[in-house]
mmCIF file of C-alpha atoms in Angstrom:
data_model
loop_
_atom_site.group_PDB
_atom_site.id
_atom_site.type_symbol
_atom_site.label_atom_id
_atom_site.label_comp_id
_atom_site.label_asym_id
_atom_site.label_seq_id
_atom_site.Cartn_x
_atom_site.Cartn_y
_atom_site.Cartn_z
ATOM 1 C CA UNK A 1 -45.356 30.775 -22.966
ATOM 2 C CA UNK A 2 -46.116 31.216 -19.266
ATOM 3 C CA UNK A 3 -49.519 30.573 -17.788
ATOM 4 C CA UNK A 4 -51.097 32.719 -15.086
ATOM 5 C CA UNK A 5 -49.936 31.522 -11.678
ATOM 6 C CA UNK A 6 -46.987 29.472 -13.014
ATOM 7 C CA UNK A 7 -44.503 31.492 -10.964
ATOM 8 C CA UNK A 8 -46.498 30.858 -7.793
ATOM 9 C CA UNK A 9 -46.613 27.138 -8.572
ATOM 10 C CA UNK A 10 -42.851 27.001 -9.057
ATOM 11 C CA UNK A 11 -42.301 28.810 -5.775
ATOM 12 C CA UNK A 12 -44.570 26.403 -3.922
ATOM 13 C CA UNK A 13 -42.754 23.455 -5.498
ATOM 14 C CA UNK A 14 -39.428 24.749 -4.181
ATOM 15 C CA UNK A 15 -40.968 25.252 -0.738
ATOM 16 C CA UNK A 16 -42.359 21.709 -0.669
ATOM 17 C CA UNK A 17 -39.013 20.203 -1.704
ATOM 18 C CA UNK A 18 -37.222 22.149 1.017
ATOM 19 C CA UNK A 19 -39.751 21.169 3.673
ATOM 20 C CA UNK A 20 -39.099 17.479 3.076
ATOM 21 C CA UNK A 21 -35.334 17.822 3.604
ATOM 22 C CA UNK A 22 -33.815 17.458 7.039
ATOM 23 C CA UNK A 23 -32.130 20.592 8.338
ATOM 24 C CA UNK A 24 -28.417 20.351 9.188
ATOM 25 C CA UNK A 25 -26.956 22.569 11.898
ATOM 26 C CA UNK A 26 -23.232 23.255 11.996
ATOM 27 C CA UNK A 27 -22.100 22.709 15.600
ATOM 28 C CA UNK A 28 -19.448 25.414 15.435
ATOM 29 C CA UNK A 29 -17.243 26.070 17.433
ATOM 30 C CA UNK A 30 -17.520 22.647 19.075
ATOM 31 C CA UNK A 31 -17.095 21.012 15.657
ATOM 32 C CA UNK A 32 -14.631 22.636 13.308
ATOM 33 C CA UNK A 33 -15.778 23.065 9.700
ATOM 34 C CA UNK A 34 -14.222 20.928 6.994
ATOM 35 C CA UNK A 35 -12.689 23.654 4.863
ATOM 36 C CA UNK A 36 -11.388 23.096 1.336
ATOM 37 C CA UNK A 37 -7.585 23.052 0.997
ATOM 38 C CA UNK A 38 -7.519 26.326 -0.954
ATOM 39 C CA UNK A 39 -9.355 28.304 1.700
ATOM 40 C CA UNK A 40 -8.049 31.852 2.102
ATOM 41 C CA UNK A 41 -7.766 32.203 5.842
ATOM 42 C CA UNK A 42 -4.490 33.769 6.922
ATOM 43 C CA UNK A 43 -1.075 34.145 5.288
ATOM 44 C CA UNK A 44 1.935 32.230 6.563
ATOM 45 C CA UNK A 45 5.562 33.303 6.085
ATOM 46 C CA UNK A 46 8.399 30.885 5.352
ATOM 47 C CA UNK A 47 11.173 33.246 6.378
ATOM 48 C CA UNK A 48 14.058 31.181 5.014
ATOM 49 C CA UNK A 49 12.823 31.704 1.440
ATOM 50 C CA UNK A 50 12.370 35.473 1.745
ATOM 51 C CA UNK A 51 15.062 37.491 -0.058
ATOM 52 C CA UNK A 52 13.584 40.915 0.817
ATOM 53 C CA UNK A 53 12.872 41.629 -2.848
ATOM 54 C CA UNK A 54 9.922 43.825 -1.742
ATOM 55 C CA UNK A 55 7.818 42.567 -4.644
ATOM 56 C CA UNK A 56 4.904 41.542 -2.421
ATOM 57 C CA UNK A 57 4.834 44.930 -0.665
ATOM 58 C CA UNK A 58 4.958 46.839 -3.962
ATOM 59 C CA UNK A 59 2.178 44.804 -5.582
ATOM 60 C CA UNK A 60 -0.162 44.857 -2.556
ATOM 61 C CA UNK A 61 -3.163 47.052 -3.500
ATOM 62 C CA UNK A 62 -3.914 47.813 0.176
ATOM 63 C CA UNK A 63 -0.327 48.542 1.233
ATOM 64 C CA UNK A 64 -0.772 46.314 4.264
ATOM 65 C CA UNK A 65 2.641 44.608 4.122
ATOM 66 C CA UNK A 66 5.491 46.200 6.066
ATOM 67 C CA UNK A 67 9.080 45.082 5.439
ATOM 68 C CA UNK A 68 12.301 46.379 7.009
ATOM 69 C CA UNK A 69 15.779 45.075 6.226
ATOM 70 C CA UNK A 70 19.459 45.939 6.293
ATOM 71 C CA UNK A 71 22.473 44.939 4.221
ATOM 72 C CA UNK A 72 25.318 42.760 5.423
ATOM 73 C CA UNK A 73 28.648 42.043 3.794
ATOM 74 C CA UNK A 74 29.346 38.405 3.056
ATOM 75 C CA UNK A 75 33.026 37.341 2.913
ATOM 76 C CA UNK A 76 34.244 35.720 -0.313
ATOM 77 C CA UNK A 77 33.558 32.031 -0.655
ATOM 78 C CA UNK A 78 37.023 31.327 -2.097
ATOM 79 C CA UNK A 79 40.414 33.004 -1.640
ATOM 80 C CA UNK A 80 40.849 35.848 -4.066
ATOM 81 C CA UNK A 81 37.121 36.395 -4.476
ATOM 82 C CA UNK A 82 35.277 39.592 -3.769
ATOM 83 C CA UNK A 83 32.892 40.374 -0.952
ATOM 84 C CA UNK A 84 29.182 40.446 -1.609
ATOM 85 C CA UNK A 85 26.290 42.167 0.116
ATOM 86 C CA UNK A 86 22.947 40.560 0.937
ATOM 87 C CA UNK A 87 19.671 41.778 2.414
ATOM 88 C CA UNK A 88 18.777 40.585 5.916
ATOM 89 C CA UNK A 89 15.134 40.647 6.975
ATOM 90 C CA UNK A 90 14.429 42.699 10.096
ATOM 91 C CA UNK A 91 10.650 42.964 9.999
ATOM 92 C CA UNK A 92 7.868 41.366 7.993
ATOM 93 C CA UNK A 93 4.339 42.234 9.092
ATOM 94 C CA UNK A 94 0.870 42.034 7.540
ATOM 95 C CA UNK A 95 -2.015 44.202 8.736
ATOM 96 C CA UNK A 96 -5.037 41.924 8.373
ATOM 97 C CA UNK A 97 -7.318 44.815 9.269
ATOM 98 C CA UNK A 98 -6.463 46.217 5.817
ATOM 99 C CA UNK A 99 -5.884 42.986 3.903
ATOM 100 C CA UNK A 100 -8.627 42.113 1.421
ATOM 101 C CA UNK A 101 -7.308 38.552 0.850
ATOM 102 C CA UNK A 102 -6.726 39.023 -2.859
ATOM 103 C CA UNK A 103 -3.679 36.710 -2.786
ATOM 104 C CA UNK A 104 -1.563 38.908 -5.072
ATOM 105 C CA UNK A 105 1.374 38.832 -2.635
ATOM 106 C CA UNK A 106 1.410 35.032 -2.693
ATOM 107 C CA UNK A 107 1.158 34.853 -6.473
ATOM 108 C CA UNK A 108 3.952 37.351 -7.181
ATOM 109 C CA UNK A 109 6.431 35.971 -4.625
ATOM 110 C CA UNK A 110 9.197 34.470 -6.798
ATOM 111 C CA UNK A 111 10.735 32.396 -4.003
ATOM 112 C CA UNK A 112 7.654 30.724 -2.406
ATOM 113 C CA UNK A 113 7.910 32.540 0.919
ATOM 114 C CA UNK A 114 4.163 33.209 1.383
ATOM 115 C CA UNK A 115 1.413 30.597 1.640
ATOM 116 C CA UNK A 116 -2.316 30.463 2.320
ATOM 117 C CA UNK A 117 -3.413 28.832 5.553
ATOM 118 C CA UNK A 118 -7.046 27.766 6.096
ATOM 119 C CA UNK A 119 -6.954 29.086 9.684
ATOM 120 C CA UNK A 120 -9.525 31.839 10.189
ATOM 121 C CA UNK A 121 -9.909 32.170 13.957
ATOM 122 C CA UNK A 122 -7.729 35.172 14.685
ATOM 123 C CA UNK A 123 -10.267 37.820 15.678
ATOM 124 C CA UNK A 124 -9.068 40.393 18.226
ATOM 125 C CA UNK A 125 -10.750 42.915 20.490
ATOM 126 C CA UNK A 126 -8.109 45.507 19.557
ATOM 127 C CA UNK A 127 -7.633 46.348 15.881
ATOM 128 C CA UNK A 128 -3.917 46.913 16.452
ATOM 129 C CA UNK A 129 -3.535 43.217 17.325
ATOM 130 C CA UNK A 130 -4.490 42.318 13.743
ATOM 131 C CA UNK A 131 -1.024 43.371 12.578
ATOM 132 C CA UNK A 132 0.863 40.085 12.628
ATOM 133 C CA UNK A 133 4.636 40.291 12.876
ATOM 134 C CA UNK A 134 6.964 37.726 11.316
ATOM 135 C CA UNK A 135 7.001 35.477 14.404
ATOM 136 C CA UNK A 136 3.211 35.166 14.270
ATOM 137 C CA UNK A 137 3.284 34.668 10.500
ATOM 138 C CA UNK A 138 5.841 31.899 11.041
ATOM 139 C CA UNK A 139 3.431 30.146 13.425
ATOM 140 C CA UNK A 140 0.707 30.235 10.754
ATOM 141 C CA UNK A 141 3.135 28.529 8.381
ATOM 142 C CA UNK A 142 2.810 25.228 10.243
ATOM 143 C CA UNK A 143 -0.952 25.184 9.552
ATOM 144 C CA UNK A 144 -0.494 25.334 5.775
ATOM 145 C CA UNK A 145 -1.790 22.066 4.234
ATOM 146 C CA UNK A 146 0.299 19.991 1.880
ATOM 147 C CA UNK A 147 -0.156 20.726 -1.818
ATOM 148 C CA UNK A 148 -2.657 18.453 -3.559
ATOM 149 C CA UNK A 149 -1.360 15.549 -5.582
ATOM 150 C CA UNK A 150 -0.894 16.096 -9.291
ATOM 151 C CA UNK A 151 -3.611 14.872 -11.624
ATOM 152 C CA UNK A 152 -2.342 11.721 -13.389
ATOM 153 C CA UNK A 153 -3.987 12.900 -16.611
ATOM 154 C CA UNK A 154 -2.484 16.388 -16.403
ATOM 155 C CA UNK A 155 0.084 17.597 -18.902
ATOM 156 C CA UNK A 156 3.681 17.218 -17.777
ATOM 157 C CA UNK A 157 5.295 20.505 -16.669
ATOM 158 C CA UNK A 158 7.553 22.049 -19.290
ATOM 159 C CA UNK A 159 10.471 22.248 -16.851
ATOM 160 C CA UNK A 160 10.250 18.527 -16.078
ATOM 161 C CA UNK A 161 9.949 17.623 -19.759
ATOM 162 C CA UNK A 162 12.988 19.758 -20.611
ATOM 163 C CA UNK A 163 15.030 18.212 -17.783
ATOM 164 C CA UNK A 164 14.073 14.686 -18.847
ATOM 165 C CA UNK A 165 14.940 15.455 -22.485
ATOM 166 C CA UNK A 166 18.357 16.767 -21.468
ATOM 167 C CA UNK A 167 18.970 13.707 -19.262
ATOM 168 C CA UNK A 168 17.982 11.312 -22.077
ATOM 169 C CA UNK A 169 20.254 13.153 -24.512
ATOM 170 C CA UNK A 170 23.173 12.932 -22.083
ATOM 171 C CA UNK A 171 22.540 9.226 -21.454
ATOM 172 C CA UNK A 172 22.413 8.513 -25.195
ATOM 173 C CA UNK A 173 25.685 10.404 -25.705
ATOM 174 C CA UNK A 174 27.376 8.448 -22.923
ATOM 175 C CA UNK A 175 26.157 5.137 -24.397
ATOM 176 C CA UNK A 176 27.468 6.102 -27.825
ATOM 177 C CA UNK A 177 30.885 7.024 -26.386
ATOM 178 C CA UNK A 178 31.036 3.747 -24.453
ATOM 179 C CA UNK A 179 30.159 1.707 -27.572
ATOM 180 C CA UNK A 180 32.760 3.604 -29.620
ATOM 181 C CA UNK A 181 35.427 2.967 -26.969
ATOM 182 C CA UNK A 182 34.530 -0.734 -26.834
ATOM 183 C CA UNK A 183 34.689 -1.051 -30.606
ATOM 184 C CA UNK A 184 38.098 0.657 -30.646
ATOM 185 C CA UNK A 185 39.435 -1.730 -28.014
ATOM 186 C CA UNK A 186 38.232 -4.722 -30.009
ATOM 187 C CA UNK A 187 39.848 -3.376 -33.172
ATOM 188 C CA UNK A 188 43.212 -2.871 -31.423
ATOM 189 C CA UNK A 189 43.233 -6.306 -29.763
ATOM 190 C CA UNK A 190 45.831 -8.709 -31.391
ATOM 191 C CA UNK A 191 44.449 -11.662 -33.303
ATOM 192 C CA UNK A 192 45.380 -15.136 -31.947
ATOM 193 C CA UNK A 193 48.189 -16.853 -33.962
ATOM 194 C CA UNK A 194 47.398 -20.041 -35.834
ATOM 195 C CA UNK A 195 48.946 -23.072 -34.138
ATOM 196 C CA UNK A 196 49.792 -26.379 -35.876
ATOM 197 C CA UNK A 197 47.623 -29.182 -34.745
ATOM 198 C CA UNK A 198 49.524 -32.215 -33.337
ATOM 199 C CA UNK A 199 49.825 -35.161 -35.638
ATOM 200 C CA UNK A 200 47.428 -37.893 -34.927
ATOM 201 C CA UNK A 201 48.550 -41.534 -35.070
ATOM 202 C CA UNK A 202 48.502 -42.972 -38.544
ATOM 203 C CA UNK A 203 48.382 -39.571 -40.205
ATOM 204 C CA UNK A 204 50.837 -38.922 -43.000
ATOM 205 C CA UNK A 205 51.682 -42.567 -43.550
#
């Protein structure tokens, strides 16, 4: 049950609490803000991991990713093999005037070629300058922070658990084979022949 004037009293209480606190002014741009590691600033490209699968461009809801490529023939790795073709990246650009920073391109990339960078100071006087080509995206890559450390209490990844299980199984199999080989060698070793002890003085008299 609310009493008449209770809303006004609550508002005045909030005002009084705020008046007693010291105001803090962010001295930007002289002092850079301390941004959280998962800040969505700009997107960096790690070109070596890109396979030109076009998945990021197809899934982008704003169609702001532009990719051009061509195919090259790779000679066989061994004599008698057959030649293979691979995609070579010619252009990778992102139009940040259209980008809405949804992060879908980073999430769907199967080869970890796109990363979030916390850098946000890339305003331009010309809107055409907001289209960053692959060289510029590569420069943003060096501002990407390191991934946070894993939580010690977190559940172990399934891939790591499966790899450890396979390694333990292989180690147990190798130990069993080594023990079986050692037991076989001991079974095949000849037994020492019994030798007559030398007669001691006074024995047999």
